Amino acid sequence: AEKYLQRSVERDPELAACRYHLGWLFEQTGNRKQALNHYRLGMELVRNLPHTPLYKRFQDALKRFGV
């Protein structure tokens, strides 16, 4: 999964959903630095869309990291 998600964000860095899933994948495998990076990048992409479920997911993820 990581390979395909990475390939997707390389082709289109603005795919917020892929950023979220990469963040989750890295978080689950203990790579907190990479997870936080993808969560931050994703939140930046949806920052003007607070009514969307993806915004809430990024917000919750960042809270888990104390951000």
GROMACS .gro file of N, CA, C and O in nm, residues 3-66:
model
  256
    3LYS      N    1   0.376   0.183  -0.127
    3LYS     CA    2   0.432   0.212  -0.259
    3LYS      C    3   0.331   0.285  -0.348
    3LYS      O    4   0.364   0.383  -0.413
    4TYR      N    5   0.207   0.238  -0.348
    4TYR     CA    6   0.105   0.299  -0.433
    4TYR      C    7   0.063   0.437  -0.384
    4TYR      O    8   0.039   0.527  -0.464
    5LEU      N    9   0.055   0.453  -0.253
    5LEU     CA   10   0.021   0.584  -0.199
    5LEU      C   11   0.133   0.684  -0.227
    5LEU      O   12   0.107   0.799  -0.264
    6GLN      N   13   0.258   0.641  -0.211
    6GLN     CA   14   0.372   0.729  -0.240
    6GLN      C   15   0.371   0.770  -0.387
    6GLN      O   16   0.393   0.886  -0.421
    7ARG      N   17   0.345   0.673  -0.473
    7ARG     CA   18   0.341   0.701  -0.617
    7ARG      C   19   0.230   0.802  -0.648
    7ARG      O   20   0.247   0.891  -0.729
    8SER      N   21   0.117   0.788  -0.581
    8SER     CA   22   0.005   0.880  -0.604
    8SER      C   23   0.040   1.022  -0.565
    8SER      O   24   0.010   1.116  -0.640
    9VAL      N   25   0.102   1.041  -0.449
    9VAL     CA   26   0.136   1.179  -0.408
    9VAL      C   27   0.254   1.234  -0.487
    9VAL      O   28   0.267   1.355  -0.499
   10GLU      N   29   0.337   1.147  -0.543
   10GLU     CA   30   0.442   1.196  -0.631
   10GLU      C   31   0.381   1.252  -0.760
   10GLU      O   32   0.427   1.354  -0.811
   11ARG      N   33   0.278   1.185  -0.809
   11ARG     CA   34   0.212   1.231  -0.931
   11ARG      C   35   0.123   1.352  -0.906
   11ARG      O   36   0.110   1.439  -0.993
   12ASP      N   37   0.058   1.354  -0.791
   12ASP     CA   38  -0.028   1.466  -0.757
   12ASP      C   39  -0.015   1.496  -0.607
   12ASP      O   40  -0.084   1.436  -0.526
   13PRO      N   41   0.074   1.586  -0.571
   13PRO     CA   42   0.100   1.616  -0.430
   13PRO      C   43  -0.021   1.671  -0.353
   13PRO      O   44  -0.018   1.680  -0.232
   14GLU      N   45  -0.126   1.708  -0.425
   14GLU     CA   46  -0.243   1.766  -0.359
   14GLU      C   47  -0.353   1.664  -0.330
   14GLU      O   48  -0.466   1.702  -0.299
   15LEU      N   49  -0.321   1.536  -0.336
   15LEU     CA   50  -0.419   1.433  -0.301
   15LEU      C   51  -0.423   1.417  -0.149
   15LEU      O   52  -0.350   1.338  -0.090
   16ALA      N   53  -0.510   1.493  -0.087
   16ALA     CA   54  -0.516   1.497   0.058
   16ALA      C   55  -0.550   1.360   0.118
   16ALA      O   56  -0.494   1.323   0.222
   17ALA      N   57  -0.638   1.286   0.055
   17ALA     CA   58  -0.676   1.154   0.108
   17ALA      C   59  -0.555   1.061   0.111
   17ALA      O   60  -0.536   0.986   0.208
   18CYS      N   61  -0.473   1.065   0.009
   18CYS     CA   62  -0.352   0.982   0.008
   18CYS      C   63  -0.256   1.027   0.118
   18CYS      O   64  -0.190   0.944   0.180
   19ARG      N   65  -0.248   1.156   0.140
   19ARG     CA   66  -0.163   1.207   0.250
   19ARG      C   67  -0.212   1.152   0.383
   19ARG      O   68  -0.132   1.111   0.467
   20TYR      N   69  -0.343   1.150   0.401
   20TYR     CA   70  -0.397   1.098   0.527
   20TYR      C   71  -0.362   0.950   0.543
   20TYR      O   72  -0.315   0.908   0.648
   21HIS      N   73  -0.384   0.873   0.439
   21HIS     CA   74  -0.358   0.730   0.448
   21HIS      C   75  -0.209   0.699   0.465
   21HIS      O   76  -0.173   0.606   0.537
   22LEU      N   77  -0.124   0.776   0.402
   22LEU     CA   78   0.020   0.759   0.426
   22LEU      C   79   0.054   0.793   0.570
   22LEU      O   80   0.132   0.722   0.634
   23GLY      N   81  -0.003   0.900   0.621
   23GLY     CA   82   0.019   0.936   0.761
   23GLY      C   83  -0.023   0.824   0.854
   23GLY      O   84   0.048   0.787   0.947
   24TRP      N   85  -0.141   0.769   0.829
   24TRP     CA   86  -0.192   0.660   0.912
   24TRP      C   87  -0.102   0.537   0.903
   24TRP      O   88  -0.067   0.477   1.004
   25LEU      N   89  -0.059   0.504   0.782
   25LEU     CA   90   0.029   0.390   0.763
   25LEU      C   91   0.160   0.407   0.839
   25LEU      O   92   0.204   0.317   0.911
   26PHE      N   93   0.219   0.525   0.827
   26PHE     CA   94   0.344   0.552   0.898
   26PHE      C   95   0.322   0.555   1.049
   26PHE      O   96   0.407   0.507   1.125
   27GLU      N   97   0.211   0.609   1.092
   27GLU     CA   98   0.182   0.611   1.236
   27GLU      C   99   0.170   0.469   1.291
   27GLU      O  100   0.224   0.437   1.397
   28GLN      N  101   0.102   0.382   1.218
   28GLN     CA  102   0.082   0.245   1.264
   28GLN      C  103   0.211   0.164   1.265
   28GLN      O  104   0.225   0.069   1.342
   29THR      N  105   0.305   0.200   1.180
   29THR     CA  106   0.432   0.127   1.173
   29THR      C  107   0.542   0.193   1.255
   29THR      O  108   0.658   0.151   1.250
   30GLY      N  109   0.505   0.298   1.332
   30GLY     CA  110   0.601   0.358   1.424
   30GLY      C  111   0.688   0.467   1.365
   30GLY      O  112   0.777   0.517   1.433
   31ASN      N  113   0.664   0.505   1.241
   31ASN     CA  114   0.743   0.611   1.179
   31ASN      C  115   0.670   0.744   1.202
   31ASN      O  116   0.607   0.800   1.112
   32ARG      N  117   0.680   0.794   1.323
   32ARG     CA  118   0.605   0.912   1.364
   32ARG      C  119   0.646   1.038   1.287
   32ARG      O  120   0.561   1.121   1.256
   33LYS      N  121   0.772   1.051   1.254
   33LYS     CA  122   0.818   1.169   1.180
   33LYS      C  123   0.751   1.177   1.043
   33LYS      O  124   0.700   1.282   1.004
   34GLN      N  125   0.751   1.067   0.972
   34GLN     CA  126   0.688   1.064   0.839
   34GLN      C  127   0.537   1.083   0.851
   34GLN      O  128   0.475   1.150   0.770
   35ALA      N  129   0.477   1.020   0.952
   35ALA     CA  130   0.333   1.032   0.972
   35ALA      C  131   0.295   1.178   0.994
   35ALA      O  132   0.204   1.231   0.927
   36LEU      N  133   0.364   1.243   1.084
   36LEU     CA  134   0.335   1.382   1.114
   36LEU      C  135   0.353   1.470   0.991
   36LEU      O  136   0.272   1.560   0.965
   37ASN      N  137   0.456   1.444   0.914
   37ASN     CA  138   0.480   1.520   0.792
   37ASN      C  139   0.361   1.510   0.697
   37ASN      O  140   0.313   1.611   0.646
   38HIS      N  141   0.310   1.389   0.674
   38HIS     CA  142   0.198   1.372   0.583
   38HIS      C  143   0.069   1.431   0.641
   38HIS      O  144  -0.011   1.490   0.567
   39TYR      N  145   0.049   1.418   0.770
   39TYR     CA  146  -0.069   1.479   0.832
   39TYR      C  147  -0.065   1.631   0.818
   39TYR      O  148  -0.166   1.695   0.788
   40ARG      N  149   0.050   1.690   0.839
   40ARG     CA  150   0.062   1.836   0.826
   40ARG      C  151   0.039   1.882   0.683
   40ARG      O  152  -0.032   1.980   0.658
   41LEU      N  153   0.100   1.812   0.588
   41LEU     CA  154   0.082   1.848   0.448
   41LEU      C  155  -0.064   1.833   0.407
   41LEU      O  156  -0.119   1.917   0.335
   42GLY      N  157  -0.127   1.726   0.453
   42GLY     CA  158  -0.268   1.705   0.421
   42GLY      C  159  -0.358   1.811   0.482
   42GLY      O  160  -0.449   1.862   0.416
   43MET      N  161  -0.332   1.846   0.606
   43MET     CA  162  -0.413   1.949   0.672
   43MET      C  163  -0.400   2.082   0.598
   43MET      O  164  -0.498   2.155   0.584
   44GLU      N  165  -0.282   2.110   0.550
   44GLU     CA  166  -0.262   2.233   0.473
   44GLU      C  167  -0.350   2.233   0.348
   44GLU      O  168  -0.403   2.336   0.308
   45LEU      N  169  -0.368   2.117   0.288
   45LEU     CA  170  -0.449   2.107   0.167
   45LEU      C  171  -0.598   2.127   0.194
   45LEU      O  172  -0.671   2.173   0.106
   46VAL      N  173  -0.645   2.089   0.311
   46VAL     CA  174  -0.788   2.099   0.342
   46VAL      C  175  -0.821   2.210   0.442
   46VAL      O  176  -0.933   2.217   0.491
   47ARG      N  177  -0.726   2.294   0.472
   47ARG     CA  178  -0.744   2.395   0.577
   47ARG      C  179  -0.865   2.485   0.553
   47ARG      O  180  -0.924   2.536   0.648
   48ASN      N  181  -0.904   2.504   0.429
   48ASN     CA  182  -1.020   2.589   0.398
   48ASN      C  183  -1.149   2.509   0.383
   48ASN      O  184  -1.249   2.561   0.335
   49LEU      N  185  -1.146   2.383   0.423
   49LEU     CA  186  -1.263   2.296   0.410
   49LEU      C  187  -1.299   2.231   0.544
   49LEU      O  188  -1.306   2.109   0.556
   50PRO      N  189  -1.324   2.312   0.646
   50PRO     CA  190  -1.347   2.256   0.780
   50PRO      C  191  -1.473   2.172   0.792
   50PRO      O  192  -1.489   2.098   0.890
   51HIS      N  193  -1.562   2.179   0.696
   51HIS     CA  194  -1.686   2.103   0.700
   51HIS      C  195  -1.671   1.961   0.645
   51HIS      O  196  -1.765   1.884   0.649
   52THR      N  197  -1.553   1.926   0.597
   52THR     CA  198  -1.534   1.794   0.536
   52THR      C  199  -1.485   1.691   0.637
   52THR      O  200  -1.414   1.724   0.733
   53PRO      N  201  -1.521   1.565   0.616
   53PRO     CA  202  -1.473   1.459   0.706
   53PRO      C  203  -1.321   1.448   0.708
   53PRO      O  204  -1.262   1.418   0.812
   54LEU      N  205  -1.256   1.474   0.595
   54LEU     CA  206  -1.111   1.462   0.589
   54LEU      C  207  -1.044   1.566   0.679
   54LEU      O  208  -0.944   1.536   0.743
   55TYR      N  209  -1.101   1.684   0.689
   55TYR     CA  210  -1.049   1.788   0.778
   55TYR      C  211  -1.048   1.736   0.921
   55TYR      O  212  -0.949   1.749   0.993
   56LYS      N  213  -1.160   1.677   0.961
   56LYS     CA  214  -1.173   1.623   1.097
   56LYS      C  215  -1.071   1.512   1.121
   56LYS      O  216  -1.011   1.503   1.229
   57ARG      N  217  -1.049   1.429   1.023
   57ARG     CA  218  -0.951   1.320   1.039
   57ARG      C  219  -0.809   1.375   1.057
   57ARG      O  220  -0.734   1.327   1.141
   58PHE      N  221  -0.774   1.475   0.977
   58PHE     CA  222  -0.642   1.537   0.994
   58PHE      C  223  -0.632   1.604   1.131
   58PHE      O  224  -0.530   1.593   1.198
   59GLN      N  225  -0.737   1.672   1.170
   59GLN     CA  226  -0.739   1.739   1.299
   59GLN      C  227  -0.718   1.639   1.413
   59GLN      O  228  -0.637   1.661   1.503
   60ASP      N  229  -0.790   1.528   1.408
   60ASP     CA  230  -0.776   1.423   1.511
   60ASP      C  231  -0.636   1.363   1.510
   60ASP      O  232  -0.578   1.338   1.616
   61ALA      N  233  -0.582   1.340   1.392
   61ALA     CA  234  -0.448   1.282   1.381
   61ALA      C  235  -0.344   1.376   1.441
   61ALA      O  236  -0.256   1.334   1.517
   62LEU      N  237  -0.355   1.503   1.409
   62LEU     CA  238  -0.258   1.600   1.462
   62LEU      C  239  -0.271   1.613   1.614
   62LEU      O  240  -0.170   1.631   1.683
   63LYS      N  241  -0.392   1.600   1.666
   63LYS     CA  242  -0.410   1.602   1.812
   63LYS      C  243  -0.339   1.484   1.877
   63LYS      O  244  -0.283   1.499   1.986
   64ARG      N  245  -0.341   1.368   1.812
   64ARG     CA  246  -0.270   1.252   1.867
   64ARG      C  247  -0.121   1.280   1.879
   64ARG      O  248  -0.053   1.222   1.964
   65PHE      N  249  -0.070   1.369   1.796
   65PHE     CA  250   0.071   1.405   1.799
   65PHE      C  251   0.098   1.529   1.884
   65PHE      O  252   0.209   1.578   1.890
   66GLY      N  253  -0.008   1.579   1.945
   66GLY     CA  254   0.009   1.696   2.030
   66GLY      C  255   0.026   1.826   1.956
   66GLY      O  256   0.081   1.922   2.010
   0.00000   0.00000   0.00000
